[in-house]
Short mmCIF file of N, CA and C in Angstrom, two decimals:
data_model
loop_
_atom_site.label_atom_id
_atom_site.label_comp_id
_atom_site.label_asym_id
_atom_site.label_seq_id
_atom_site.Cartn_x
_atom_site.Cartn_y
_atom_site.Cartn_z
N MET A 1 -62.12 20.40 44.56
CA MET A 1 -61.54 21.35 43.89
C MET A 1 -63.16 21.72 42.95
N GLY A 2 -63.45 23.24 42.83
CA GLY A 2 -64.89 23.29 42.04
C GLY A 2 -63.50 24.05 40.64
N ARG A 3 -65.19 24.50 39.86
CA ARG A 3 -64.35 25.40 38.72
C ARG A 3 -64.18 26.86 39.19
N GLY A 4 -64.57 27.24 40.12
CA GLY A 4 -64.70 28.64 40.66
C GLY A 4 -62.71 28.80 40.76
N ASP A 5 -62.58 27.99 41.21
CA ASP A 5 -60.71 27.51 41.59
C ASP A 5 -59.73 27.55 40.23
N MET A 6 -60.35 27.10 39.08
CA MET A 6 -59.62 27.42 38.00
C MET A 6 -60.11 28.40 37.06
N PRO A 7 -60.25 29.69 37.28
CA PRO A 7 -61.25 31.04 36.04
C PRO A 7 -60.80 30.62 34.97
N PHE A 8 -61.81 30.95 34.29
CA PHE A 8 -61.81 30.72 32.91
C PHE A 8 -61.84 31.66 32.69
N ARG A 9 -60.32 31.75 31.37
CA ARG A 9 -59.33 32.46 30.60
C ARG A 9 -58.80 33.22 31.73
N GLU A 10 -58.15 32.77 33.01
CA GLU A 10 -57.53 33.75 33.48
C GLU A 10 -56.84 31.97 34.61
N ALA A 11 -56.74 30.80 34.72
CA ALA A 11 -55.45 30.63 35.10
C ALA A 11 -54.92 29.69 33.97
N LEU A 12 -53.88 29.16 35.09
CA LEU A 12 -53.22 28.79 33.59
C LEU A 12 -52.76 27.03 33.83
N GLY A 13 -52.66 25.78 33.30
CA GLY A 13 -51.91 25.52 33.47
C GLY A 13 -51.34 24.26 34.15
N PRO A 14 -50.00 24.80 34.34
CA PRO A 14 -49.55 24.54 35.41
C PRO A 14 -49.88 25.17 36.66
N GLU A 15 -50.87 26.26 36.75
CA GLU A 15 -50.62 26.77 38.55
C GLU A 15 -51.69 25.74 39.01
N CYS A 16 -52.59 25.06 37.97
CA CYS A 16 -53.80 24.22 38.65
C CYS A 16 -53.11 22.66 38.37
N SER A 17 -51.52 22.34 38.53
CA SER A 17 -50.93 20.62 38.63
C SER A 17 -51.56 20.32 37.56
N LEU A 18 -51.66 20.78 36.42
CA LEU A 18 -52.15 20.14 35.20
C LEU A 18 -51.02 19.63 34.54
N ASP A 19 -49.68 20.20 34.59
CA ASP A 19 -48.55 19.13 34.37
C ASP A 19 -48.06 18.23 35.14
N TRP A 20 -48.74 17.94 36.41
CA TRP A 20 -47.88 17.07 37.34
C TRP A 20 -48.72 15.69 36.98
N LEU A 21 -50.01 16.12 36.29
CA LEU A 21 -51.07 15.22 36.27
C LEU A 21 -51.80 14.66 34.84
N ASN A 22 -50.71 15.00 33.90
CA ASN A 22 -50.89 14.56 32.60
C ASN A 22 -51.53 15.02 31.76
N GLY A 23 -52.15 16.11 31.94
CA GLY A 23 -53.23 17.05 31.71
C GLY A 23 -53.09 18.64 30.20
N ILE A 24 -51.69 18.84 30.61
CA ILE A 24 -51.17 19.24 29.36
C ILE A 24 -49.28 18.60 28.05
N SER A 25 -49.59 18.12 27.59
CA SER A 25 -48.79 17.33 26.27
C SER A 25 -47.72 18.94 25.95
N PHE A 26 -46.68 18.34 26.08
CA PHE A 26 -45.76 19.27 25.93
C PHE A 26 -44.26 18.53 24.13
N LYS A 27 -45.06 17.95 23.71
CA LYS A 27 -45.39 17.09 22.32
C LYS A 27 -46.11 17.74 21.41
N LYS A 28 -47.30 17.86 21.59
CA LYS A 28 -48.58 18.36 20.61
C LYS A 28 -48.58 19.54 19.72
N GLY A 29 -48.63 19.79 18.76
CA GLY A 29 -48.49 20.80 17.92
C GLY A 29 -48.98 21.93 18.68
N CYS A 30 -49.94 23.02 17.78
CA CYS A 30 -50.08 24.37 18.02
C CYS A 30 -51.42 24.25 19.07
N TYR A 31 -51.45 24.76 19.86
CA TYR A 31 -52.94 25.45 20.54
C TYR A 31 -52.60 26.55 21.56
N VAL A 32 -53.48 27.52 21.55
CA VAL A 32 -53.98 28.62 22.52
C VAL A 32 -52.70 28.82 23.74
N GLY A 33 -52.35 29.31 23.91
CA GLY A 33 -51.56 29.70 24.96
C GLY A 33 -50.33 28.76 24.95
N GLN A 34 -49.89 27.45 23.76
CA GLN A 34 -49.15 27.17 23.68
C GLN A 34 -47.36 27.79 23.92
N GLU A 35 -47.52 28.90 23.40
CA GLU A 35 -46.27 29.64 23.66
C GLU A 35 -45.91 29.88 25.07
N LEU A 36 -46.54 30.26 26.36
CA LEU A 36 -46.61 30.50 27.76
C LEU A 36 -46.19 29.52 28.94
N ILE A 37 -47.30 28.35 28.38
CA ILE A 37 -47.20 27.25 28.71
C ILE A 37 -45.67 26.55 27.93
N ALA A 38 -44.65 26.62 27.15
CA ALA A 38 -44.13 26.29 26.64
C ALA A 38 -42.11 26.75 27.57
N ARG A 39 -42.78 28.16 27.30
CA ARG A 39 -42.00 28.91 28.61
C ARG A 39 -42.06 28.81 29.77
N THR A 40 -42.79 28.09 30.34
CA THR A 40 -43.13 27.71 31.65
C THR A 40 -42.25 26.41 31.62
N ALA A 41 -42.52 26.10 31.25
CA ALA A 41 -42.23 24.24 31.63
C ALA A 41 -40.00 24.90 30.95
N SER A 42 -39.83 25.73 29.79
CA SER A 42 -38.76 25.25 29.45
C SER A 42 -37.87 26.00 30.96
N ARG A 43 -37.94 26.81 31.42
CA ARG A 43 -38.04 27.64 32.50
C ARG A 43 -37.71 26.58 34.25
N GLY A 44 -38.86 25.77 34.18
CA GLY A 44 -39.09 25.00 35.45
C GLY A 44 -39.58 26.34 36.08
N VAL A 45 -40.20 27.19 35.67
CA VAL A 45 -40.70 27.83 37.10
C VAL A 45 -42.22 27.84 37.38
N VAL A 46 -42.73 27.39 38.20
CA VAL A 46 -44.60 27.71 38.54
C VAL A 46 -44.42 28.74 39.41
N ARG A 47 -44.40 29.74 39.58
CA ARG A 47 -44.25 30.77 40.92
C ARG A 47 -45.27 30.21 42.00
N LYS A 48 -46.40 30.28 41.35
CA LYS A 48 -48.08 29.60 42.13
C LYS A 48 -49.12 28.63 41.47
N ARG A 49 -49.49 28.06 42.47
CA ARG A 49 -49.94 26.58 43.01
C ARG A 49 -50.82 26.45 43.23
N LEU A 50 -52.37 25.52 42.95
CA LEU A 50 -53.72 25.56 43.73
C LEU A 50 -52.59 24.62 44.59
N THR A 51 -53.13 25.02 45.67
CA THR A 51 -52.57 23.89 47.11
C THR A 51 -53.43 23.53 48.00
N PRO A 52 -53.77 21.94 48.42
CA PRO A 52 -54.56 22.35 48.97
C PRO A 52 -54.16 22.37 50.76
N LEU A 53 -55.32 22.65 52.13
CA LEU A 53 -54.34 23.18 53.01
C LEU A 53 -55.14 22.57 53.69
N VAL A 54 -54.97 22.93 55.27
CA VAL A 54 -55.32 21.45 56.67
C VAL A 54 -56.22 23.34 57.05
N LEU A 55 -57.23 23.80 57.39
CA LEU A 55 -57.96 24.79 58.16
C LEU A 55 -58.01 24.77 60.01
N ALA A 56 -57.64 25.98 60.63
CA ALA A 56 -57.64 25.80 62.34
C ALA A 56 -58.22 27.12 62.56
N ALA A 57 -58.73 27.08 64.31
CA ALA A 57 -59.45 27.96 64.57
C ALA A 57 -57.46 29.11 65.78
N SER A 58 -56.93 28.19 65.39
CA SER A 58 -55.64 28.42 66.50
C SER A 58 -54.06 28.48 65.30
N ALA A 59 -53.45 29.18 65.46
CA ALA A 59 -52.44 28.58 65.11
C ALA A 59 -51.10 27.35 65.38
N ASP A 60 -51.22 27.70 66.81
CA ASP A 60 -51.22 26.25 67.45
C ASP A 60 -51.78 25.32 66.97
N SER A 61 -52.85 25.08 67.12
CA SER A 61 -54.08 23.75 66.59
C SER A 61 -53.13 22.49 66.19
N PRO A 62 -53.06 21.39 66.37
CA PRO A 62 -52.32 20.20 66.62
C PRO A 62 -53.64 19.65 64.39
N SER A 63 -54.10 20.25 64.57
CA SER A 63 -54.49 19.78 63.36
C SER A 63 -53.62 20.15 62.45
N LEU A 64 -52.71 21.09 62.85
CA LEU A 64 -52.17 21.66 61.84
C LEU A 64 -51.12 21.04 61.62
N MET A 65 -50.30 20.74 62.25
CA MET A 65 -49.24 19.80 62.59
C MET A 65 -49.60 18.50 62.31
N THR A 66 -50.34 18.05 62.04
CA THR A 66 -50.46 16.09 61.91
C THR A 66 -51.40 16.26 60.62
N MET A 67 -52.20 17.34 59.87
CA MET A 67 -52.67 17.68 59.12
C MET A 67 -53.37 16.39 59.04
N ALA A 68 -54.30 16.88 60.53
CA ALA A 68 -55.79 15.22 60.41
C ALA A 68 -56.67 16.16 60.00
N THR A 69 -57.56 15.43 59.96
CA THR A 69 -58.97 15.64 59.04
C THR A 69 -59.88 16.09 61.10
N ASP A 70 -59.62 17.29 61.76
CA ASP A 70 -60.99 17.05 62.90
C ASP A 70 -62.04 17.87 63.11
N ARG A 71 -63.10 17.23 62.60
CA ARG A 71 -64.32 17.43 62.97
C ARG A 71 -64.67 17.69 64.40
N ALA A 72 -64.04 17.44 65.42
CA ALA A 72 -64.70 18.11 66.25
C ALA A 72 -64.22 19.53 66.33
N ALA A 73 -62.87 19.97 65.99
CA ALA A 73 -62.86 21.15 65.38
C ALA A 73 -63.40 22.31 64.81
N GLN A 74 -64.50 22.34 63.87
CA GLN A 74 -64.49 22.69 62.83
C GLN A 74 -64.37 24.26 62.99
N VAL A 75 -63.93 24.67 62.03
CA VAL A 75 -63.77 26.78 62.05
C VAL A 75 -64.37 26.73 60.37
N ALA A 76 -64.78 28.33 60.73
CA ALA A 76 -65.81 28.40 59.59
C ALA A 76 -64.37 28.95 58.46
N PRO A 77 -64.63 28.02 57.36
CA PRO A 77 -63.10 28.46 55.96
C PRO A 77 -63.87 30.02 55.97
N PRO A 78 -61.98 30.95 55.38
CA PRO A 78 -62.98 32.29 54.19
C PRO A 78 -63.14 32.14 53.89
N PRO A 79 -64.05 33.10 52.72
CA PRO A 79 -64.88 33.08 51.56
C PRO A 79 -63.70 32.51 50.58
N PRO A 80 -64.65 32.00 49.80
CA PRO A 80 -63.17 32.12 48.40
C PRO A 80 -62.99 33.31 47.85
N GLY A 81 -62.12 33.70 47.25
CA GLY A 81 -61.42 35.00 46.83
C GLY A 81 -60.86 35.75 47.93
N THR A 82 -61.29 35.35 49.78
CA THR A 82 -60.00 36.11 50.22
C THR A 82 -58.55 35.90 50.19
N LYS A 83 -57.73 37.05 50.78
CA LYS A 83 -56.51 36.90 50.50
C LYS A 83 -55.68 36.45 51.75
N ILE A 84 -54.97 35.97 52.04
CA ILE A 84 -53.84 34.55 52.65
C ILE A 84 -52.56 35.18 53.07
N VAL A 85 -52.56 35.53 53.77
CA VAL A 85 -50.75 36.41 54.05
C VAL A 85 -50.08 35.30 55.23
N THR A 86 -49.12 35.89 54.62
CA THR A 86 -48.06 34.41 56.07
C THR A 86 -47.90 35.23 57.16
N LEU A 87 -47.63 35.05 58.74
CA LEU A 87 -48.04 35.00 60.15
C LEU A 87 -47.44 36.62 59.74
N ALA A 88 -45.78 36.93 59.11
CA ALA A 88 -45.52 38.28 59.36
C ALA A 88 -46.46 39.23 58.56
N GLY A 89 -47.19 38.78 57.74
CA GLY A 89 -48.54 39.54 57.16
C GLY A 89 -47.85 40.17 55.34
N LYS A 90 -47.38 39.20 54.64
CA LYS A 90 -46.70 39.31 53.37
C LYS A 90 -47.84 38.17 52.74
N SER A 91 -48.39 38.84 51.46
CA SER A 91 -49.28 38.47 50.74
C SER A 91 -49.11 36.79 49.87
N ALA A 92 -49.44 35.95 49.82
CA ALA A 92 -49.39 35.11 49.59
C ALA A 92 -50.29 33.81 48.77
N GLY A 93 -51.02 34.85 48.82
CA GLY A 93 -52.60 33.71 47.98
C GLY A 93 -53.88 34.40 48.21
N GLU A 94 -54.20 33.41 47.47
CA GLU A 94 -55.85 33.85 47.59
C GLU A 94 -56.90 32.56 47.92
N MET A 95 -57.87 32.64 49.03
CA MET A 95 -58.64 31.52 49.37
C MET A 95 -58.89 30.69 48.07
N GLY A 96 -60.04 29.80 47.96
CA GLY A 96 -60.89 28.60 46.56
C GLY A 96 -61.60 28.39 47.29
N SER A 97 -62.16 27.13 47.09
CA SER A 97 -62.92 26.34 47.67
C SER A 97 -62.48 25.38 49.00
N SER A 98 -63.15 25.11 50.37
CA SER A 98 -62.97 24.68 51.32
C SER A 98 -64.44 23.66 51.92
N CYS A 99 -64.46 23.24 52.36
CA CYS A 99 -65.07 21.81 53.00
C CYS A 99 -64.82 22.06 54.27
N ALA A 100 -65.19 21.54 55.27
CA ALA A 100 -65.05 20.98 57.06
C ALA A 100 -63.14 21.94 57.35
N ASN A 101 -62.15 21.12 57.42
CA ASN A 101 -60.73 22.08 58.21
C ASN A 101 -60.10 21.97 56.78
N ARG A 102 -60.59 21.76 55.83
CA ARG A 102 -60.10 21.72 53.93
C ARG A 102 -60.26 22.53 53.20
N GLY A 103 -59.08 23.05 52.28
CA GLY A 103 -59.49 24.45 51.19
C GLY A 103 -58.56 23.89 49.93
N ILE A 104 -58.76 24.61 49.30
CA ILE A 104 -57.64 24.94 48.18
C ILE A 104 -57.62 26.39 48.00
N ALA A 105 -56.20 26.82 47.60
CA ALA A 105 -55.91 28.18 47.58
C ALA A 105 -54.30 27.84 46.22
N LEU A 106 -54.76 28.73 45.72
CA LEU A 106 -53.68 29.67 44.51
C LEU A 106 -52.59 30.41 45.70
N LEU A 107 -52.11 29.63 45.74
CA LEU A 107 -50.30 30.37 46.57
C LEU A 107 -49.04 30.53 45.94
N ARG A 108 -47.95 31.47 46.42
CA ARG A 108 -46.97 31.33 45.48
C ARG A 108 -46.52 30.39 46.91
N THR A 109 -46.22 28.79 46.01
CA THR A 109 -44.97 28.43 46.00
C THR A 109 -43.64 28.34 47.22
N SER A 110 -43.29 29.62 46.78
CA SER A 110 -42.20 29.99 48.08
C SER A 110 -42.90 30.38 49.27
N ASP A 111 -44.05 31.04 49.06
CA ASP A 111 -44.24 31.60 51.01
C ASP A 111 -45.33 30.55 51.08
N ALA A 112 -45.57 29.50 50.12
CA ALA A 112 -46.29 28.02 51.31
C ALA A 112 -45.35 26.91 52.18
N PHE A 113 -44.32 27.00 50.82
CA PHE A 113 -43.25 25.61 51.50
C PHE A 113 -41.98 26.71 51.85
N SER A 114 -41.84 27.42 52.89
CA SER A 114 -40.30 27.94 52.33
C SER A 114 -39.53 27.59 53.76
N GLY A 115 -40.24 26.57 54.56
CA GLY A 115 -39.85 27.03 56.29
C GLY A 115 -39.06 25.47 56.07
N ASP A 116 -38.31 24.86 57.00
CA ASP A 116 -36.82 23.88 56.54
C ASP A 116 -37.40 22.82 55.91
N ALA A 117 -36.00 22.69 55.10
CA ALA A 117 -36.73 21.82 53.97
C ALA A 117 -37.62 22.16 52.92
N GLY A 118 -37.80 23.31 52.65
CA GLY A 118 -39.22 23.31 52.21
C GLY A 118 -40.78 22.79 52.54
N ALA A 119 -40.65 22.61 54.29
CA ALA A 119 -41.57 22.59 54.52
C ALA A 119 -42.83 23.66 54.88
N ALA A 120 -43.94 23.02 54.77
CA ALA A 120 -45.22 23.92 54.80
C ALA A 120 -44.68 24.97 56.25
N VAL A 121 -45.28 26.10 56.28
CA VAL A 121 -45.51 27.18 56.80
C VAL A 121 -46.73 27.10 57.14
N VAL A 122 -47.18 28.17 58.44
CA VAL A 122 -48.75 28.64 58.64
C VAL A 122 -48.34 29.55 58.28
N LEU A 123 -50.00 29.94 57.23
CA LEU A 123 -50.27 31.38 57.02
C LEU A 123 -51.23 31.20 57.56
N ARG A 124 -52.75 32.72 57.29
CA ARG A 124 -53.47 33.06 57.39
C ARG A 124 -54.24 33.59 57.14
N SER A 125 -55.26 33.81 57.04
CA SER A 125 -56.22 34.92 56.05
C SER A 125 -56.86 36.08 56.51
N VAL A 126 -56.98 36.78 56.13
CA VAL A 126 -57.09 38.21 56.61
C VAL A 126 -58.26 39.52 57.30
N THR A 127 -59.71 37.56 57.61
CA THR A 127 -60.44 38.10 57.71
C THR A 127 -60.31 38.02 59.53
N GLU A 128 -61.80 38.56 60.05
CA GLU A 128 -61.38 38.04 61.13
C GLU A 128 -62.92 37.60 61.31
N PRO A 129 -62.75 36.93 62.72
CA PRO A 129 -61.31 36.24 63.55
C PRO A 129 -60.32 35.36 62.08
N PRO A 130 -58.72 35.61 62.12
CA PRO A 130 -57.86 35.29 61.54
C PRO A 130 -58.56 33.52 61.31
N VAL A 131 -58.32 33.56 60.56
CA VAL A 131 -58.42 31.32 59.82
C VAL A 131 -57.31 31.33 59.81
N PHE A 132 -56.39 29.76 60.18
CA PHE A 132 -55.20 29.97 60.10
C PHE A 132 -55.05 28.49 59.24
N MET A 133 -53.47 28.17 58.14
CA MET A 133 -54.06 27.34 57.70
C MET A 133 -52.47 26.22 57.11
N ARG A 134 -52.62 25.70 56.53
CA ARG A 134 -51.09 25.17 56.64
C ARG A 134 -51.31 24.72 55.50
N ALA A 135 -50.59 24.72 54.11
CA ALA A 135 -50.78 23.93 52.92
C ALA A 135 -50.12 22.31 53.18
N TYR A 136 -50.25 21.48 52.34
CA TYR A 136 -49.74 20.09 52.43
C TYR A 136 -49.53 20.47 51.16
N LYS A 137 -48.23 19.26 50.63
CA LYS A 137 -48.07 18.66 49.74
C LYS A 137 -49.01 17.03 49.06
N PRO A 138 -49.73 17.05 47.98
CA PRO A 138 -50.78 15.71 48.08
C PRO A 138 -49.01 15.20 47.95
N SER A 139 -50.12 13.57 47.76
CA SER A 139 -49.52 12.49 47.79
C SER A 139 -48.27 12.36 45.70
N TRP A 140 -49.63 12.74 45.30
CA TRP A 140 -49.32 12.99 43.49
C TRP A 140 -48.50 13.46 42.96
N TRP A 141 -47.75 14.78 44.17
CA TRP A 141 -46.67 16.36 43.47
C TRP A 141 -45.49 14.77 43.42
N PRO A 142 -44.64 15.09 42.30
CA PRO A 142 -43.71 14.49 41.86
C PRO A 142 -42.45 15.46 43.45
N VAL A 143 -41.68 13.97 44.04
CA VAL A 143 -40.94 13.82 44.80
C VAL A 143 -39.69 14.92 44.99
N ALA A 144 -39.15 13.78 43.10
CA ALA A 144 -37.92 14.60 42.76
C ALA A 144 -38.01 16.02 42.38
N SER A 145 -38.87 16.74 42.55
CA SER A 145 -38.88 18.52 41.76
C SER A 145 -39.71 19.06 43.33
N SER A 146 -38.79 19.67 43.06
CA SER A 146 -39.16 20.99 43.70
C SER A 146 -41.12 21.19 43.60
N PRO A 147 -41.55 22.20 44.88
CA PRO A 147 -43.18 22.57 44.49
C PRO A 147 -43.29 23.43 43.43
N THR A 148 -42.02 24.06 43.19
CA THR A 148 -42.41 24.84 41.93
C THR A 148 -41.72 24.30 40.74
N ALA A 149 -40.96 23.50 40.72
CA ALA A 149 -40.86 23.13 39.09
C ALA A 149 -41.09 21.87 38.35
N PRO A 150 -42.09 22.42 37.56
CA PRO A 150 -42.50 21.56 36.93
C PRO A 150 -41.87 20.04 36.44
N THR A 151 -43.04 19.03 35.88
CA THR A 151 -42.14 17.64 35.33
C THR A 151 -42.82 17.79 33.68
N ASN A 152 -41.78 16.69 33.00
CA ASN A 152 -42.12 17.52 31.67
C ASN A 152 -42.55 15.75 31.31
N GLY A 153 -43.38 15.08 30.50
CA GLY A 153 -43.48 13.98 30.86
C GLY A 153 -44.85 13.39 30.20
#
């Protein structure tokens, strides 16, 4: 993840999962943006998060399902800022940094994890040819909470 994935004066801490990484204090006194962060924490809803992705050239690629790093099937990743949509064409977010067949994107969690029991769904870029991708939850994401609810700790 690079600094371009968290634009200065635009990115919100919870969108970058700083709430889950203990990068936000909910006990500290005054700071810039405190009201917005406190409101987000009290509502328990973060609609977008920087989310890791596996990239593939086709929607039925085995690496999308196994989340394996497939060095033999390299794909040209979409450039940062590329719009990401669901397979039905609904806007889901925006591409960030990438390397090999891995990337990171700012995604609406309701679109990225709307499969059975909150499983990740296959998404695609709007580029030609399209790049297909699937978000995944890192091991450090809270298991007990949904991907949209911040923890307060």
